[in-house]
Amino acid sequence: MSLTAPPKIKLKGRRNMALARSRSIASRIAQAVLLLLAVIIFNFVLIHLAPGDPATVIAGESGGTTPEQLESIREAYGLNDPIFVQLWHYLVQIAHFDLGYSFYFGQDVTSLIGERLYPTVLLAGTGMLAGLIIGTLLGVIAAIKPRGILSYFVTVIALVGFAAPVFWTSVLLLLALSITIPIFPIQGMNSIIVSPHAFPQIWDTTMHLILPATALALIYVALYSRTARTSMLEVLDSDYIRTAWAKGLGGRIVIFKHALRNAVLPVVTLLGLHVGALLSSVVLIEVVFNWPGLGSLLLESILRRDTPVILGILLASSVIVIVANLVTDVAYRIIDPRIAISGGPQ
Amino acid sequence: MSHPPRAVLAIVAVLALLFSGCASHTALVGSDDDTLIYGTGEVPRVLNPAVQSGLATATSGAQLFASPVLLTKSLEPKPYLAKSWDESDDGKKVTLHLVDSAKFHDGVAITSEDVAFSLDVVKREHPFGANLFGPVTSVDTPDKHTVVINLSRRHPALMTAMSPPFLPVIPKHVYGTGDTVADHPQNSQKVVGSGPYRLRSHSEGKRIVFDKVDDFFMDNSKAPKSVIIEIISDENTLSLALEKGEIDMMTTNTPSVTQRLSRSSDLTVAEQGYEGIGSLGWLGFNVKSKYLSDKKVRQAIAYSIDRDYIINDLHRGKLSAATSPIASGSPYHDDDLPEYDRDLNKAGDLLDDAGYPSSEDGKRFDLQLDYAPTSNEMSTSVAETIKANLKEVGINVRIRSSADAPTWGNRVANYDYDMTLDNVWNWGDPVVGVERTYLCSNIKKGVLWANMSQYCNPKVDELFKNAAAAPDEKTRKELYFDVQEILTDELPILPFETQQFRNIYSDTVVNPPNGPFGIMSPLLNTSMEG
């Protein structure tokens, strides 16, 4: 008996922990659902309170239109109902995974967003990844010699990256590398007409991607190089790095294996936070480069007051951000059970 | 054997995943031989001009659908689906004789029934329907190739109304299946047309691709095999794409773009075209607002504005002055109207006469100025100029911007404004695009580009009404001259410039569509070199 007692206690403790973790995760999921509901309602009310009548856009250039024609357009699109009735209809629709129909294109919003999602993921993914890698590397190199030329160069890059509006850097990139030195294409995700073979198509997309991804990456290079530099300077000053040097380890191993692993954590945290703000930069870049993604669709829809599309894109981006945060939280709780018990990150 | 670091493998895997779907995501697979690529920032809502007005829809519509007539440069009708036509002596009956070899894209023959059906749809469902075909009482179809249009009165604008931007001939057997055509699913996809090009694909907001109809009833043998409309919403990117040769042609009325592209030796800026559009930049007055109800105040504002600066400096001399509500490309435009050359003393006197003397600090009153949110060059800069100009005569202008077109439209269509900058088209005939701005009967709250100034003068209404039914061109012209004289004096609207649209195209484009409706015309005579 005495031999089996301790495992029982352990098992009980594990069960309690698992229960606490499950409760914590369930509560976090419930919070996420409530947050999503709040976001949907907030977006809906905000857009519907803005002045402007989508019926005038649907009618097109008119002047000969009768008020009756406009009225019938409003009736057909449910624009005459009180806002709370419209909101209720919208929530019921969302509950059925239906994002509605675009006022402007008369196409269902889900398929419109579906068509545009991949280009945005490609651009945002490549831009962020490039920003993360280049930014971190520049930060590390700058931290090795904090008073060296490269360190000052990183500071300048960071200042320019922060200060320069992304549409301006985009136009400069176009002028420099598409017009003056004609290396890259001007616009779109592919040439209008391409070869039927797979490799030339991928090459074509890559050539189209480089400038917009660079414009996006510049923002993140600026952010991550500064963060990585500061973090790396702190880590390089710590005892275990001194120990590593004292052991006679090579520079590359000390910097990249011991120091970088710890220094990169704040950068990764920052990366997670930036996903939410990504869309605002992507909108401008997609417009300048005519990249056929969600950002350009969002802008076009805002200018035409195409409410179902605007709401659909905002909902999609909200879901991405909320799910990303949820996954992070759940991961924290699984990795560190103390968070589950205390109810929040320490 | 050393392995690549895991981080490198992870990056390669992420990139491979990202690129896995890129192959021909939006591109057209094939060759670009004999293809015209037209770039535009205009996004069509639908491709069927029977139910939608505007440049975007009309551009595609003119390729997809044939119309009874085409218009010459002087806006005279010439045969298209109708090989000839007769008019009764009293002008109340117009008979069209259709070509007998025309077919829709699904192979069904085009008959008089289809023309009658199309005319009825446009009359009922097009925003200009009442103006275009209001006097049409009935349409008879005595045989497959004869259309008899019965009118309540003479309707000189009828031939313009039957040209491509306004009357596409749509198949009754396709679009006549429901109550309305406006919400028909084949307005955007799987369009069955009657024009020189059939729809190959339409990727909403991105690209529209057309293929030439080989057995079209008119000679289109030299026309490009395919036409691609590439939508590029940013005009700077659009113009760079033209310079780089990614597109073959674009259309613009933006002076800076015209000026920049005209310097390129590989591009041609058309000097003519789009006369039928009659695009006017104007300052609209709300004549029911406190100060602007007085004609003298409106005239004073006209004398205060420095039009020379707007046209020659701000707009780089690429646009021309407008003096009349009927644009200079129209046969009804009066060249001899009085002009409001800048004269601050006269403006001051008029404001004094109106009972608004300047106070000690030189100030008289405040006005709000809205503007349609187009490009900065065409709206914000002009608004700032007008603000500075009016300050010199003691009128303090508050500029109010609108975030988007619906916001601005909602304000001005509901009369929540004093003055607004706007760009309005004449659309070929005064019946279609001019009288809507001035008729008492067209003061319709909430309707954009109706009579938004709320100006009402029964004499003007009568002149417009008589001109719309004038027995001959000479009389019609005289009546429109009279109405222009009144409107130029009473100034419910102050037109200040003709915002000339121009095609800009590469050397490979031969005989581009530089007619009165420009790209809103079928590409029958255009071809690609080489």
JSON list of N, CA, C and O in Angstrom, two decimals, chain B residues 130-156:
[
{"chain": "B", "resi": 130, "resn": "ALA", "atom": "N", "xyz": [-36.16, 56.99, -68.32]},
{"chain": "B", "resi": 130, "resn": "ALA", "atom": "CA", "xyz": [-37.27, 57.92, -68.60]},
{"chain": "B", "resi": 130, "resn": "ALA", "atom": "C", "xyz": [-36.83, 59.01, -69.58]},
{"chain": "B", "resi": 130, "resn": "ALA", "atom": "O", "xyz": [-37.60, 59.43, -70.44]},
{"chain": "B", "resi": 131, "resn": "ASN", "atom": "N", "xyz": [-35.59, 59.48, -69.44]},
{"chain": "B", "resi": 131, "resn": "ASN", "atom": "CA", "xyz": [-35.09, 60.51, -70.36]},
{"chain": "B", "resi": 131, "resn": "ASN", "atom": "C", "xyz": [-34.86, 59.93, -71.75]},
{"chain": "B", "resi": 131, "resn": "ASN", "atom": "O", "xyz": [-35.15, 60.58, -72.77]},
{"chain": "B", "resi": 132, "resn": "LEU", "atom": "N", "xyz": [-34.33, 58.71, -71.78]},
{"chain": "B", "resi": 132, "resn": "LEU", "atom": "CA", "xyz": [-33.98, 58.12, -73.07]},
{"chain": "B", "resi": 132, "resn": "LEU", "atom": "C", "xyz": [-35.22, 57.75, -73.88]},
{"chain": "B", "resi": 132, "resn": "LEU", "atom": "O", "xyz": [-35.29, 58.01, -75.08]},
{"chain": "B", "resi": 133, "resn": "PHE", "atom": "N", "xyz": [-36.18, 57.11, -73.23]},
{"chain": "B", "resi": 133, "resn": "PHE", "atom": "CA", "xyz": [-37.32, 56.56, -73.98]},
{"chain": "B", "resi": 133, "resn": "PHE", "atom": "C", "xyz": [-38.67, 56.97, -73.40]},
{"chain": "B", "resi": 133, "resn": "PHE", "atom": "O", "xyz": [-39.67, 56.29, -73.65]},
{"chain": "B", "resi": 134, "resn": "GLY", "atom": "N", "xyz": [-38.70, 58.07, -72.62]},
{"chain": "B", "resi": 134, "resn": "GLY", "atom": "CA", "xyz": [-39.97, 58.52, -72.03]},
{"chain": "B", "resi": 134, "resn": "GLY", "atom": "C", "xyz": [-41.08, 58.68, -73.05]},
{"chain": "B", "resi": 134, "resn": "GLY", "atom": "O", "xyz": [-42.23, 58.23, -72.83]},
{"chain": "B", "resi": 135, "resn": "PRO", "atom": "N", "xyz": [-40.82, 59.28, -74.23]},
{"chain": "B", "resi": 135, "resn": "PRO", "atom": "CA", "xyz": [-41.91, 59.51, -75.20]},
{"chain": "B", "resi": 135, "resn": "PRO", "atom": "C", "xyz": [-42.34, 58.23, -75.95]},
{"chain": "B", "resi": 135, "resn": "PRO", "atom": "O", "xyz": [-43.27, 58.29, -76.73]},
{"chain": "B", "resi": 136, "resn": "VAL", "atom": "N", "xyz": [-41.66, 57.11, -75.74]},
{"chain": "B", "resi": 136, "resn": "VAL", "atom": "CA", "xyz": [-42.02, 55.88, -76.46]},
{"chain": "B", "resi": 136, "resn": "VAL", "atom": "C", "xyz": [-43.30, 55.31, -75.85]},
{"chain": "B", "resi": 136, "resn": "VAL", "atom": "O", "xyz": [-43.35, 54.98, -74.66]},
{"chain": "B", "resi": 137, "resn": "THR", "atom": "N", "xyz": [-44.34, 55.23, -76.67]},
{"chain": "B", "resi": 137, "resn": "THR", "atom": "CA", "xyz": [-45.63, 54.71, -76.16]},
{"chain": "B", "resi": 137, "resn": "THR", "atom": "C", "xyz": [-45.74, 53.20, -76.40]},
{"chain": "B", "resi": 137, "resn": "THR", "atom": "O", "xyz": [-46.30, 52.48, -75.58]},
{"chain": "B", "resi": 138, "resn": "SER", "atom": "N", "xyz": [-45.23, 52.75, -77.52]},
{"chain": "B", "resi": 138, "resn": "SER", "atom": "CA", "xyz": [-45.27, 51.30, -77.79]},
{"chain": "B", "resi": 138, "resn": "SER", "atom": "C", "xyz": [-44.23, 50.97, -78.87]},
{"chain": "B", "resi": 138, "resn": "SER", "atom": "O", "xyz": [-43.75, 51.86, -79.58]},
{"chain": "B", "resi": 139, "resn": "VAL", "atom": "N", "xyz": [-43.90, 49.70, -78.95]},
{"chain": "B", "resi": 139, "resn": "VAL", "atom": "CA", "xyz": [-42.97, 49.23, -80.00]},
{"chain": "B", "resi": 139, "resn": "VAL", "atom": "C", "xyz": [-43.64, 48.06, -80.72]},
{"chain": "B", "resi": 139, "resn": "VAL", "atom": "O", "xyz": [-44.02, 47.08, -80.09]},
{"chain": "B", "resi": 140, "resn": "ASP", "atom": "N", "xyz": [-43.80, 48.21, -82.02]},
{"chain": "B", "resi": 140, "resn": "ASP", "atom": "CA", "xyz": [-44.40, 47.12, -82.81]},
{"chain": "B", "resi": 140, "resn": "ASP", "atom": "C", "xyz": [-43.31, 46.34, -83.53]},
{"chain": "B", "resi": 140, "resn": "ASP", "atom": "O", "xyz": [-42.27, 46.91, -83.91]},
{"chain": "B", "resi": 141, "resn": "THR", "atom": "N", "xyz": [-43.60, 45.07, -83.73]},
{"chain": "B", "resi": 141, "resn": "THR", "atom": "CA", "xyz": [-42.63, 44.21, -84.44]},
{"chain": "B", "resi": 141, "resn": "THR", "atom": "C", "xyz": [-43.37, 43.46, -85.57]},
{"chain": "B", "resi": 141, "resn": "THR", "atom": "O", "xyz": [-43.67, 42.26, -85.43]},
{"chain": "B", "resi": 142, "resn": "PRO", "atom": "N", "xyz": [-43.67, 44.17, -86.66]},
{"chain": "B", "resi": 142, "resn": "PRO", "atom": "CA", "xyz": [-44.47, 43.55, -87.73]},
{"chain": "B", "resi": 142, "resn": "PRO", "atom": "C", "xyz": [-43.79, 42.33, -88.36]},
{"chain": "B", "resi": 142, "resn": "PRO", "atom": "O", "xyz": [-44.48, 41.43, -88.83]},
{"chain": "B", "resi": 143, "resn": "ASP", "atom": "N", "xyz": [-42.48, 42.32, -88.39]},
{"chain": "B", "resi": 143, "resn": "ASP", "atom": "CA", "xyz": [-41.80, 41.10, -88.83]},
{"chain": "B", "resi": 143, "resn": "ASP", "atom": "C", "xyz": [-40.47, 40.98, -88.08]},
{"chain": "B", "resi": 143, "resn": "ASP", "atom": "O", "xyz": [-40.13, 41.87, -87.28]},
{"chain": "B", "resi": 144, "resn": "LYS", "atom": "N", "xyz": [-39.74, 39.93, -88.36]},
{"chain": "B", "resi": 144, "resn": "LYS", "atom": "CA", "xyz": [-38.54, 39.63, -87.57]},
{"chain": "B", "resi": 144, "resn": "LYS", "atom": "C", "xyz": [-37.46, 40.71, -87.65]},
{"chain": "B", "resi": 144, "resn": "LYS", "atom": "O", "xyz": [-36.61, 40.82, -86.79]},
{"chain": "B", "resi": 145, "resn": "HIS", "atom": "N", "xyz": [-37.52, 41.48, -88.73]},
{"chain": "B", "resi": 145, "resn": "HIS", "atom": "CA", "xyz": [-36.44, 42.45, -88.93]},
{"chain": "B", "resi": 145, "resn": "HIS", "atom": "C", "xyz": [-36.92, 43.89, -89.05]},
{"chain": "B", "resi": 145, "resn": "HIS", "atom": "O", "xyz": [-36.18, 44.75, -89.54]},
{"chain": "B", "resi": 146, "resn": "THR", "atom": "N", "xyz": [-38.11, 44.14, -88.56]},
{"chain": "B", "resi": 146, "resn": "THR", "atom": "CA", "xyz": [-38.64, 45.51, -88.59]},
{"chain": "B", "resi": 146, "resn": "THR", "atom": "C", "xyz": [-39.14, 45.88, -87.19]},
{"chain": "B", "resi": 146, "resn": "THR", "atom": "O", "xyz": [-39.89, 45.14, -86.57]},
{"chain": "B", "resi": 147, "resn": "VAL", "atom": "N", "xyz": [-38.67, 47.04, -86.75]},
{"chain": "B", "resi": 147, "resn": "VAL", "atom": "CA", "xyz": [-39.09, 47.55, -85.43]},
{"chain": "B", "resi": 147, "resn": "VAL", "atom": "C", "xyz": [-39.75, 48.90, -85.65]},
{"chain": "B", "resi": 147, "resn": "VAL", "atom": "O", "xyz": [-39.16, 49.79, -86.27]},
{"chain": "B", "resi": 148, "resn": "VAL", "atom": "N", "xyz": [-40.98, 49.05, -85.16]},
{"chain": "B", "resi": 148, "resn": "VAL", "atom": "CA", "xyz": [-41.67, 50.34, -85.30]},
{"chain": "B", "resi": 148, "resn": "VAL", "atom": "C", "xyz": [-41.82, 50.94, -83.90]},
{"chain": "B", "resi": 148, "resn": "VAL", "atom": "O", "xyz": [-42.46, 50.36, -83.02]},
{"chain": "B", "resi": 149, "resn": "ILE", "atom": "N", "xyz": [-41.18, 52.09, -83.72]},
{"chain": "B", "resi": 149, "resn": "ILE", "atom": "CA", "xyz": [-41.22, 52.76, -82.41]},
{"chain": "B", "resi": 149, "resn": "ILE", "atom": "C", "xyz": [-42.25, 53.88, -82.48]},
{"chain": "B", "resi": 149, "resn": "ILE", "atom": "O", "xyz": [-42.13, 54.82, -83.29]},
{"chain": "B", "resi": 150, "resn": "ASN", "atom": "N", "xyz": [-43.30, 53.76, -81.67]},
{"chain": "B", "resi": 150, "resn": "ASN", "atom": "CA", "xyz": [-44.36, 54.77, -81.65]},
{"chain": "B", "resi": 150, "resn": "ASN", "atom": "C", "xyz": [-44.10, 55.74, -80.50]},
{"chain": "B", "resi": 150, "resn": "ASN", "atom": "O", "xyz": [-43.82, 55.33, -79.37]},
{"chain": "B", "resi": 151, "resn": "LEU", "atom": "N", "xyz": [-44.19, 57.03, -80.84]},
{"chain": "B", "resi": 151, "resn": "LEU", "atom": "CA", "xyz": [-43.84, 58.06, -79.85]},
{"chain": "B", "resi": 151, "resn": "LEU", "atom": "C", "xyz": [-45.02, 58.98, -79.57]},
{"chain": "B", "resi": 151, "resn": "LEU", "atom": "O", "xyz": [-45.86, 59.21, -80.46]},
{"chain": "B", "resi": 152, "resn": "SER", "atom": "N", "xyz": [-45.08, 59.51, -78.36]},
{"chain": "B", "resi": 152, "resn": "SER", "atom": "CA", "xyz": [-46.16, 60.46, -78.02]},
{"chain": "B", "resi": 152, "resn": "SER", "atom": "C", "xyz": [-45.88, 61.82, -78.64]},
{"chain": "B", "resi": 152, "resn": "SER", "atom": "O", "xyz": [-46.77, 62.64, -78.80]},
{"chain": "B", "resi": 153, "resn": "ARG", "atom": "N", "xyz": [-44.63, 62.08, -78.95]},
{"chain": "B", "resi": 153, "resn": "ARG", "atom": "CA", "xyz": [-44.23, 63.34, -79.58]},
{"chain": "B", "resi": 153, "resn": "ARG", "atom": "C", "xyz": [-42.92, 63.09, -80.32]},
{"chain": "B", "resi": 153, "resn": "ARG", "atom": "O", "xyz": [-42.31, 62.04, -80.17]},
{"chain": "B", "resi": 154, "resn": "ARG", "atom": "N", "xyz": [-42.52, 64.09, -81.08]},
{"chain": "B", "resi": 154, "resn": "ARG", "atom": "CA", "xyz": [-41.24, 64.01, -81.77]},
{"chain": "B", "resi": 154, "resn": "ARG", "atom": "C", "xyz": [-40.13, 63.85, -80.71]},
{"chain": "B", "resi": 154, "resn": "ARG", "atom": "O", "xyz": [-40.19, 64.49, -79.65]},
{"chain": "B", "resi": 155, "resn": "HIS", "atom": "N", "xyz": [-39.14, 63.03, -80.97]},
{"chain": "B", "resi": 155, "resn": "HIS", "atom": "CA", "xyz": [-38.10, 62.76, -79.96]},
{"chain": "B", "resi": 155, "resn": "HIS", "atom": "C", "xyz": [-36.72, 62.75, -80.63]},
{"chain": "B", "resi": 155, "resn": "HIS", "atom": "O", "xyz": [-36.16, 61.70, -80.95]},
{"chain": "B", "resi": 156, "resn": "PRO", "atom": "N", "xyz": [-36.15, 63.97, -80.85]},
{"chain": "B", "resi": 156, "resn": "PRO", "atom": "CA", "xyz": [-34.89, 64.03, -81.59]},
{"chain": "B", "resi": 156, "resn": "PRO", "atom": "C", "xyz": [-33.72, 63.29, -80.92]},
{"chain": "B", "resi": 156, "resn": "PRO", "atom": "O", "xyz": [-32.75, 62.95, -81.59]}
]
